[in-house]
Amino acid sequence: MPELAEVETVKRYLEKHILDTKIIKFKKFRDNLRYVLDSNLAEKIEKSKIINLRRRAKYLLLDLCNENSIIVHLGMSGRFTIQESNYLKQKHDHIVMWLQDEKQLVLNDTRRFGMFYCVSTNTIDTEPFIKHLGLEPLGKEFNFTYLKDKIKDKNKTIKNCIMDNSIVVGVGNIYATESLFAAKIHPKRSAASLKDNEISILVDKIKIILQKAIIAGGTTLRDFVSGDNTPGYFKQELAVYGRAQEPCNVCSSNIESINQSGRRSFFCPNCQI
DNA sequence: AACACGCCCTGCGCGC
DNA sequence: TGCGCGCAGGGCGTGT
């Protein structure tokens, strides 16, 4: 699913195309995604203009002129796209919003792990799924000092730490895996065992890889598309993710794959220690 | 309290 | 071909 780079890609696309556009009509085609959908979404959303688009962690935020904000999470398989006026509803389209130019803003989510809420704009930061979130990885505050402090007493692996939303947000399985390879750190290393220079390099690599992935329009393994249905192109830049048994680009050793806390980890047994 | 894990759900690819 | 199994980019809630 969409990690930070993919959600950012969608956000930038929507910002370019539907900012200052009014939502004329809202319709849901089922009563739940991951959670039950509020019954009053239509009245909170219809006839309001989208005045700002934001991303917080992997959540997309659409601020409306009526002081409500739509919160969208794409889960593992969510697509949030703009379709033409003659678009016909497809399988797994769960929410459609018709815009003033007759285009349709469509939320499609095969696995339905996504979320869709509408809350007061000024209470977003206190919403249950938002308030506990840690720092944005691309912000200045996410740095060596912060990460060192956060992991120094942790009794878990560094991969689990950088995927922990209460520490740093938006780093999912792909980018955690790739960042650890770039930093030459084995994913099973205990977080507390990292040396200062390793923490410092890891922070840098997380930022660099996410920025590169955003420029490439995200990573498309199978489901992900941007707002115009186009895939991202970062997959071809993945050094280890999904490349088990293939040669490492650096040393030609076979890349290994292991299960780690229920997720796949890929690493080079020679480069990463 | 801090972790690990199950689970929500559909679809796809693989092995038999 | 067909079936069943395992697995997939997330993250909450529960149990230890």
mmCIF file of C-alpha atoms (C1' of nucleotides) in Angstrom:
data_model
loop_
_atom_site.group_PDB
_atom_site.id
_atom_site.type_symbol
_atom_site.label_atom_id
_atom_site.label_comp_id
_atom_site.label_asym_id
_atom_site.label_seq_id
_atom_site.Cartn_x
_atom_site.Cartn_y
_atom_site.Cartn_z
ATOM 1 C CA MET A 1 0.000 0.000 0.000
ATOM 2 C CA PRO A 2 0.708 3.556 -0.143
ATOM 3 C CA GLU A 3 3.464 4.614 2.202
ATOM 4 C CA LEU A 4 4.417 8.244 2.719
ATOM 5 C CA ALA A 5 5.777 8.741 -0.799
ATOM 6 C CA GLU A 6 2.653 7.330 -2.409
ATOM 7 C CA VAL A 7 0.263 9.369 -0.279
ATOM 8 C CA GLU A 8 2.347 12.471 -0.970
ATOM 9 C CA THR A 9 2.139 11.712 -4.691
ATOM 10 C CA VAL A 10 -1.651 11.532 -4.527
ATOM 11 C CA LYS A 11 -1.797 14.670 -2.432
ATOM 12 C CA ARG A 12 0.282 16.652 -4.912
ATOM 13 C CA TYR A 13 -1.843 15.468 -7.804
ATOM 14 C CA LEU A 14 -5.084 16.383 -6.090
ATOM 15 C CA GLU A 15 -3.654 19.728 -5.029
ATOM 16 C CA LYS A 16 -2.942 20.544 -8.635
ATOM 17 C CA HIS A 17 -6.355 19.469 -9.900
ATOM 18 C CA ILE A 18 -9.081 19.906 -7.320
ATOM 19 C CA LEU A 19 -7.973 22.735 -5.050
ATOM 20 C CA ASP A 20 -10.726 25.379 -4.839
ATOM 21 C CA THR A 21 -13.184 22.957 -6.368
ATOM 22 C CA LYS A 22 -16.616 22.456 -4.890
ATOM 23 C CA ILE A 23 -17.943 19.020 -3.995
ATOM 24 C CA ILE A 24 -21.503 18.902 -5.282
ATOM 25 C CA LYS A 25 -22.589 15.437 -4.269
ATOM 26 C CA PHE A 26 -21.286 12.713 -1.955
ATOM 27 C CA LYS A 27 -22.276 9.071 -2.181
ATOM 28 C CA LYS A 28 -21.084 5.960 -0.375
ATOM 29 C CA PHE A 29 -21.768 2.534 -1.808
ATOM 30 C CA ARG A 30 -21.302 0.588 1.394
ATOM 31 C CA ASP A 31 -21.519 1.337 5.104
ATOM 32 C CA ASN A 32 -18.024 0.448 6.144
ATOM 33 C CA LEU A 33 -14.440 0.361 5.065
ATOM 34 C CA ARG A 34 -12.147 -0.589 7.885
ATOM 35 C CA TYR A 35 -14.641 1.081 10.212
ATOM 36 C CA VAL A 36 -18.288 2.022 9.902
ATOM 37 C CA LEU A 37 -18.705 5.160 7.817
ATOM 38 C CA ASP A 38 -20.474 8.071 9.503
ATOM 39 C CA SER A 39 -24.077 8.347 8.388
ATOM 40 C CA ASN A 40 -23.873 12.139 8.072
ATOM 41 C CA LEU A 41 -20.928 12.380 5.674
ATOM 42 C CA ALA A 42 -23.017 13.807 2.838
ATOM 43 C CA GLU A 43 -24.319 16.734 4.845
ATOM 44 C CA LYS A 44 -20.837 17.519 6.166
ATOM 45 C CA ILE A 45 -19.269 17.442 2.707
ATOM 46 C CA GLU A 46 -21.760 18.438 0.013
ATOM 47 C CA LYS A 47 -21.760 22.011 -1.322
ATOM 48 C CA SER A 48 -18.362 22.721 0.205
ATOM 49 C CA LYS A 49 -15.228 23.832 -1.538
ATOM 50 C CA ILE A 50 -11.872 22.091 -1.008
ATOM 51 C CA ILE A 51 -9.677 24.950 0.206
ATOM 52 C CA ASN A 52 -6.539 23.095 1.262
ATOM 53 C CA LEU A 53 -4.904 19.697 0.825
ATOM 54 C CA ARG A 54 -2.499 18.242 3.347
ATOM 55 C CA ARG A 55 -0.820 15.002 4.276
ATOM 56 C CA ARG A 56 -0.156 13.875 7.853
ATOM 57 C CA ALA A 57 1.658 10.547 8.055
ATOM 58 C CA LYS A 58 -0.227 8.364 5.568
ATOM 59 C CA TYR A 59 -3.443 10.318 6.005
ATOM 60 C CA LEU A 60 -4.709 12.656 3.313
ATOM 61 C CA LEU A 61 -6.510 15.702 4.669
ATOM 62 C CA LEU A 62 -8.926 17.729 2.552
ATOM 63 C CA ASP A 63 -9.887 20.943 4.300
ATOM 64 C CA LEU A 64 -13.298 22.245 3.293
ATOM 65 C CA CYS A 65 -14.590 25.803 3.363
ATOM 66 C CA ASN A 66 -17.247 24.839 5.926
ATOM 67 C CA GLU A 67 -14.509 24.180 8.516
ATOM 68 C CA ASN A 68 -14.765 20.439 8.170
ATOM 69 C CA SER A 69 -11.921 18.258 6.925
ATOM 70 C CA ILE A 70 -12.073 14.945 5.149
ATOM 71 C CA ILE A 71 -9.538 12.423 6.458
ATOM 72 C CA VAL A 72 -8.668 9.616 4.064
ATOM 73 C CA HIS A 73 -6.375 6.662 4.683
ATOM 74 C CA LEU A 74 -5.704 4.371 1.732
ATOM 75 C CA GLY A 75 -4.899 1.280 3.775
ATOM 76 C CA MET A 76 -3.137 -1.371 1.703
ATOM 77 C CA SER A 77 -5.025 -1.136 -1.555
ATOM 78 C CA GLY A 78 -6.748 2.244 -1.641
ATOM 79 C CA ARG A 79 -6.916 4.412 -4.758
ATOM 80 C CA PHE A 80 -8.138 7.988 -4.679
ATOM 81 C CA THR A 81 -8.510 9.189 -8.229
ATOM 82 C CA ILE A 82 -10.158 11.869 -10.344
ATOM 83 C CA GLN A 83 -12.367 10.458 -13.084
ATOM 84 C CA GLU A 84 -14.198 12.063 -15.987
ATOM 85 C CA SER A 85 -17.902 12.873 -15.823
ATOM 86 C CA ASN A 86 -18.851 9.805 -17.861
ATOM 87 C CA TYR A 87 -16.941 7.404 -15.599
ATOM 88 C CA LEU A 88 -18.892 4.299 -14.674
ATOM 89 C CA LYS A 89 -18.618 2.835 -11.205
ATOM 90 C CA GLN A 90 -16.111 -0.023 -10.924
ATOM 91 C CA LYS A 91 -15.820 -2.917 -8.557
ATOM 92 C CA HIS A 92 -14.533 -1.773 -5.144
ATOM 93 C CA ASP A 93 -15.460 1.866 -5.710
ATOM 94 C CA HIS A 94 -16.848 2.659 -2.263
ATOM 95 C CA ILE A 95 -17.141 6.437 -2.246
ATOM 96 C CA VAL A 96 -17.741 8.875 -5.089
ATOM 97 C CA MET A 97 -17.772 12.662 -4.807
ATOM 98 C CA TRP A 98 -19.030 14.619 -7.828
ATOM 99 C CA LEU A 99 -17.221 17.902 -8.312
ATOM 100 C CA GLN A 100 -18.459 21.186 -9.757
ATOM 101 C CA ASP A 101 -16.790 20.462 -13.090
ATOM 102 C CA GLU A 102 -18.662 17.143 -13.197
ATOM 103 C CA LYS A 103 -15.532 15.114 -12.639
ATOM 104 C CA GLN A 104 -15.697 12.401 -10.026
ATOM 105 C CA LEU A 105 -13.396 11.958 -7.057
ATOM 106 C CA VAL A 106 -13.433 8.224 -6.434
ATOM 107 C CA LEU A 107 -12.207 6.145 -3.496
ATOM 108 C CA ASN A 108 -11.583 2.560 -4.582
ATOM 109 C CA ASP A 109 -10.243 0.104 -2.013
ATOM 110 C CA THR A 110 -10.161 -3.607 -2.773
ATOM 111 C CA ARG A 111 -9.193 -4.815 0.657
ATOM 112 C CA ARG A 112 -11.092 -2.124 2.578
ATOM 113 C CA PHE A 113 -8.337 -1.454 5.088
ATOM 114 C CA GLY A 114 -8.759 2.223 4.368
ATOM 115 C CA MET A 115 -10.513 4.883 6.431
ATOM 116 C CA PHE A 116 -12.721 7.827 5.569
ATOM 117 C CA TYR A 117 -13.843 10.432 8.098
ATOM 118 C CA CYS A 118 -15.041 14.001 8.138
ATOM 119 C CA VAL A 119 -14.305 16.042 11.266
ATOM 120 C CA SER A 120 -13.934 19.679 12.291
ATOM 121 C CA THR A 121 -10.731 21.078 10.835
ATOM 122 C CA ASN A 122 -9.655 22.498 14.179
ATOM 123 C CA THR A 123 -9.889 19.151 15.957
ATOM 124 C CA ILE A 124 -7.834 17.076 13.531
ATOM 125 C CA ASP A 125 -4.766 17.091 15.745
ATOM 126 C CA THR A 126 -6.751 15.573 18.593
ATOM 127 C CA GLU A 127 -8.428 12.850 16.563
ATOM 128 C CA PRO A 128 -7.751 9.367 17.973
ATOM 129 C CA PHE A 129 -5.736 8.091 15.023
ATOM 130 C CA ILE A 130 -3.815 11.320 14.558
ATOM 131 C CA LYS A 131 -2.910 12.557 18.002
ATOM 132 C CA HIS A 132 -0.425 9.812 18.889
ATOM 133 C CA LEU A 133 1.564 10.145 15.667
ATOM 134 C CA GLY A 134 5.269 10.856 15.836
ATOM 135 C CA LEU A 135 7.345 13.151 13.650
ATOM 136 C CA GLU A 136 7.236 13.545 9.898
ATOM 137 C CA PRO A 137 10.442 11.989 8.547
ATOM 138 C CA LEU A 138 11.097 14.843 6.113
ATOM 139 C CA GLY A 139 10.828 17.526 8.786
ATOM 140 C CA LYS A 140 13.865 19.158 10.434
ATOM 141 C CA GLU A 141 12.851 17.851 13.836
ATOM 142 C CA PHE A 142 13.387 14.285 12.699
ATOM 143 C CA ASN A 143 17.135 14.172 13.129
ATOM 144 C CA PHE A 144 19.938 12.261 14.801
ATOM 145 C CA THR A 145 19.271 13.669 18.263
ATOM 146 C CA TYR A 146 15.573 12.843 18.129
ATOM 147 C CA LEU A 147 15.962 9.298 16.837
ATOM 148 C CA LYS A 148 18.797 8.506 19.238
ATOM 149 C CA ASP A 149 16.664 9.607 22.152
ATOM 150 C CA LYS A 150 13.643 7.651 20.953
ATOM 151 C CA ILE A 151 15.428 4.350 20.459
ATOM 152 C CA LYS A 152 17.987 4.357 23.244
ATOM 153 C CA ASP A 153 15.843 2.343 25.661
ATOM 154 C CA LYS A 154 13.922 0.346 23.089
ATOM 155 C CA ASN A 155 14.027 -3.391 23.398
ATOM 156 C CA LYS A 156 13.153 -4.084 19.790
ATOM 157 C CA THR A 157 14.748 -4.121 16.386
ATOM 158 C CA ILE A 158 15.667 -1.000 14.475
ATOM 159 C CA LYS A 159 13.318 -1.941 11.656
ATOM 160 C CA ASN A 160 10.382 -2.133 14.024
ATOM 161 C CA CYS A 161 11.399 1.226 15.474
ATOM 162 C CA ILE A 162 11.467 3.108 12.190
ATOM 163 C CA MET A 163 8.110 1.556 11.308
ATOM 164 C CA ASP A 164 6.675 2.645 14.674
ATOM 165 C CA ASN A 165 4.238 5.488 14.018
ATOM 166 C CA SER A 166 4.712 6.930 17.468
ATOM 167 C CA ILE A 167 8.387 7.546 16.631
ATOM 168 C CA VAL A 168 8.351 8.501 12.950
ATOM 169 C CA VAL A 169 5.430 8.290 10.546
ATOM 170 C CA GLY A 170 5.005 7.194 6.963
ATOM 171 C CA VAL A 171 7.904 4.754 6.828
ATOM 172 C CA GLY A 172 6.311 1.471 5.811
ATOM 173 C CA ASN A 173 7.799 -1.870 4.949
ATOM 174 C CA ILE A 174 9.325 -0.879 1.611
ATOM 175 C CA TYR A 175 11.077 2.290 2.699
ATOM 176 C CA ALA A 176 12.137 0.912 6.081
ATOM 177 C CA THR A 177 13.718 -2.017 4.239
ATOM 178 C CA GLU A 178 15.413 0.179 1.645
ATOM 179 C CA SER A 179 16.656 2.725 4.181
ATOM 180 C CA LEU A 180 18.307 0.016 6.269
ATOM 181 C CA PHE A 181 20.057 -1.340 3.204
ATOM 182 C CA ALA A 182 21.288 2.116 2.248
ATOM 183 C CA ALA A 183 22.534 2.643 5.806
ATOM 184 C CA LYS A 184 24.180 -0.821 5.833
ATOM 185 C CA ILE A 185 22.268 -1.824 8.962
ATOM 186 C CA HIS A 186 20.812 -5.302 9.363
ATOM 187 C CA PRO A 187 17.047 -5.126 9.950
ATOM 188 C CA LYS A 188 17.279 -7.416 12.976
ATOM 189 C CA ARG A 189 19.793 -5.263 14.820
ATOM 190 C CA SER A 190 18.491 -4.232 18.205
ATOM 191 C CA ALA A 191 17.753 -0.534 18.104
ATOM 192 C CA ALA A 192 19.754 0.157 21.240
ATOM 193 C CA SER A 193 22.858 -1.360 19.668
ATOM 194 C CA LEU A 194 23.150 1.263 16.938
ATOM 195 C CA LYS A 195 26.189 3.496 17.095
ATOM 196 C CA ASP A 196 25.803 7.258 16.766
ATOM 197 C CA ASN A 197 27.104 7.356 13.222
ATOM 198 C CA GLU A 198 24.725 4.575 12.206
ATOM 199 C CA ILE A 199 21.732 6.459 13.584
ATOM 200 C CA SER A 200 22.887 9.577 11.815
ATOM 201 C CA ILE A 201 23.306 7.797 8.476
ATOM 202 C CA LEU A 202 19.972 6.025 8.858
ATOM 203 C CA VAL A 203 18.150 9.320 9.373
ATOM 204 C CA ASP A 204 19.801 10.724 6.262
ATOM 205 C CA LYS A 205 18.974 7.648 4.197
ATOM 206 C CA ILE A 206 15.313 7.648 5.239
ATOM 207 C CA LYS A 207 14.996 11.245 4.093
ATOM 208 C CA ILE A 208 16.902 10.728 0.849
ATOM 209 C CA ILE A 209 14.998 7.598 -0.137
ATOM 210 C CA LEU A 210 11.604 9.109 0.617
ATOM 211 C CA GLN A 211 12.473 12.204 -1.379
ATOM 212 C CA LYS A 212 13.646 10.139 -4.325
ATOM 213 C CA ALA A 213 10.512 8.016 -4.137
ATOM 214 C CA ILE A 214 8.306 11.106 -4.155
ATOM 215 C CA ILE A 215 10.112 12.408 -7.227
ATOM 216 C CA ALA A 216 9.526 9.023 -8.918
ATOM 217 C CA GLY A 217 5.826 9.241 -8.082
ATOM 218 C CA GLY A 218 5.970 6.469 -5.497
ATOM 219 C CA THR A 219 6.410 2.720 -5.710
ATOM 220 C CA THR A 220 3.874 0.600 -7.554
ATOM 221 C CA LEU A 221 4.058 -3.082 -6.672
ATOM 222 C CA ARG A 222 0.563 -3.840 -7.894
ATOM 223 C CA ASP A 223 -2.210 -1.603 -6.556
ATOM 224 C CA PHE A 224 -0.825 1.864 -6.217
ATOM 225 C CA VAL A 225 -1.770 4.600 -8.650
ATOM 226 C CA SER A 226 -1.728 8.374 -8.383
ATOM 227 C CA GLY A 227 -4.806 10.545 -8.769
ATOM 228 C CA ASP A 228 -4.751 10.141 -12.540
ATOM 229 C CA ASN A 229 -4.464 6.335 -12.402
ATOM 230 C CA THR A 230 -0.777 6.329 -13.333
ATOM 231 C CA PRO A 231 1.694 4.137 -11.417
ATOM 232 C CA GLY A 232 4.844 5.253 -9.597
ATOM 233 C CA TYR A 233 8.297 4.428 -10.908
ATOM 234 C CA PHE A 234 10.354 3.905 -7.777
ATOM 235 C CA LYS A 235 10.036 0.127 -8.004
ATOM 236 C CA GLN A 236 12.909 -0.001 -10.457
ATOM 237 C CA GLU A 237 15.101 1.796 -7.937
ATOM 238 C CA LEU A 238 14.444 -0.658 -5.122
ATOM 239 C CA ALA A 239 17.766 -2.164 -4.074
ATOM 240 C CA VAL A 240 16.536 -5.051 -1.924
ATOM 241 C CA TYR A 241 12.768 -4.975 -1.412
ATOM 242 C CA GLY A 242 11.180 -7.846 -3.329
ATOM 243 C CA ARG A 243 14.571 -9.023 -4.617
ATOM 244 C CA ALA A 244 15.123 -12.207 -2.596
ATOM 245 C CA GLN A 245 17.739 -14.494 -4.183
ATOM 246 C CA GLU A 246 18.801 -11.788 -6.610
ATOM 247 C CA PRO A 247 22.317 -10.352 -6.488
ATOM 248 C CA CYS A 248 23.040 -7.285 -4.384
ATOM 249 C CA ASN A 249 23.781 -4.268 -6.575
ATOM 250 C CA VAL A 250 26.802 -3.469 -4.439
ATOM 251 C CA CYS A 251 28.511 -6.803 -3.738
ATOM 252 C CA SER A 252 26.593 -9.415 -5.782
ATOM 253 C CA SER A 253 25.778 -11.508 -2.706
ATOM 254 C CA ASN A 254 22.350 -13.103 -2.788
ATOM 255 C CA ILE A 255 19.735 -10.940 -1.139
ATOM 256 C CA GLU A 256 17.961 -12.745 1.676
ATOM 257 C CA SER A 257 14.426 -12.467 2.920
ATOM 258 C CA ILE A 258 13.141 -13.167 6.421
ATOM 259 C CA ASN A 259 9.922 -12.737 8.344
ATOM 260 C CA GLN A 260 10.164 -10.049 10.951
ATOM 261 C CA SER A 261 7.213 -9.281 13.221
ATOM 262 C CA GLY A 262 4.848 -10.565 10.578
ATOM 263 C CA ARG A 263 6.414 -8.523 7.780
ATOM 264 C CA ARG A 264 8.887 -9.431 5.100
ATOM 265 C CA SER A 265 12.387 -8.050 5.446
ATOM 266 C CA PHE A 266 14.952 -8.128 2.671
ATOM 267 C CA PHE A 267 18.649 -7.510 3.230
ATOM 268 C CA CYS A 268 22.099 -8.157 1.889
ATOM 269 C CA PRO A 269 23.897 -10.473 4.323
ATOM 270 C CA ASN A 270 27.235 -9.047 3.275
ATOM 271 C CA CYS A 271 26.539 -5.295 3.165
ATOM 272 C CA GLN A 272 24.277 -5.041 6.184
ATOM 273 C CA ILE A 273 25.618 -5.750 9.657
ATOM 274 C "C1'" DA B 1 4.428 -0.791 30.146
ATOM 275 C "C1'" DA B 2 6.169 -2.456 26.172
ATOM 276 C "C1'" DC B 3 6.100 -5.879 22.740
ATOM 277 C "C1'" DA B 4 4.429 -9.488 19.549
ATOM 278 C "C1'" DC B 5 0.829 -11.063 17.100
ATOM 279 C "C1'" DG B 6 -3.902 -11.687 15.172
ATOM 280 C "C1'" DC B 7 -6.977 -9.790 12.441
ATOM 281 C "C1'" DC B 8 -9.673 -6.918 9.190
ATOM 282 C "C1'" DC B 9 -10.333 -8.153 3.422
ATOM 283 C "C1'" DT B 10 -9.692 -9.399 -1.533
ATOM 284 C "C1'" DG B 11 -6.951 -11.118 -5.149
ATOM 285 C "C1'" DC B 12 -3.015 -13.177 -7.106
ATOM 286 C "C1'" DG B 13 0.614 -16.502 -7.900
ATOM 287 C "C1'" DC B 14 2.346 -20.713 -6.903
ATOM 288 C "C1'" DG B 15 2.555 -25.757 -6.170
ATOM 289 C "C1'" DC B 16 0.190 -29.875 -6.425
ATOM 290 C "C1'" DT C 1 -7.335 -26.201 -15.479
ATOM 291 C "C1'" DG C 2 -8.639 -26.138 -10.803
ATOM 292 C "C1'" DC C 3 -8.102 -25.810 -5.974
ATOM 293 C "C1'" DG C 4 -6.033 -24.454 -1.714
ATOM 294 C "C1'" DC C 5 -2.545 -22.099 0.544
ATOM 295 C "C1'" DG C 6 0.364 -18.248 1.631
ATOM 296 C "C1'" DC C 7 1.187 -13.753 1.060
ATOM 297 C "C1'" DA C 8 0.630 -8.498 0.142
ATOM 298 C "C1'" DG C 9 2.432 -1.626 0.742
ATOM 299 C "C1'" DG C 10 -1.235 -0.786 7.375
ATOM 300 C "C1'" DG C 11 -2.300 -0.343 11.870
ATOM 301 C "C1'" DC C 12 -5.594 -1.094 15.683
ATOM 302 C "C1'" DG C 13 -6.752 -4.016 19.596
ATOM 303 C "C1'" DT C 14 -5.750 -7.735 22.470
ATOM 304 C "C1'" DG C 15 -3.026 -10.836 25.121
ATOM 305 C "C1'" DT C 16 1.282 -11.853 27.316
#
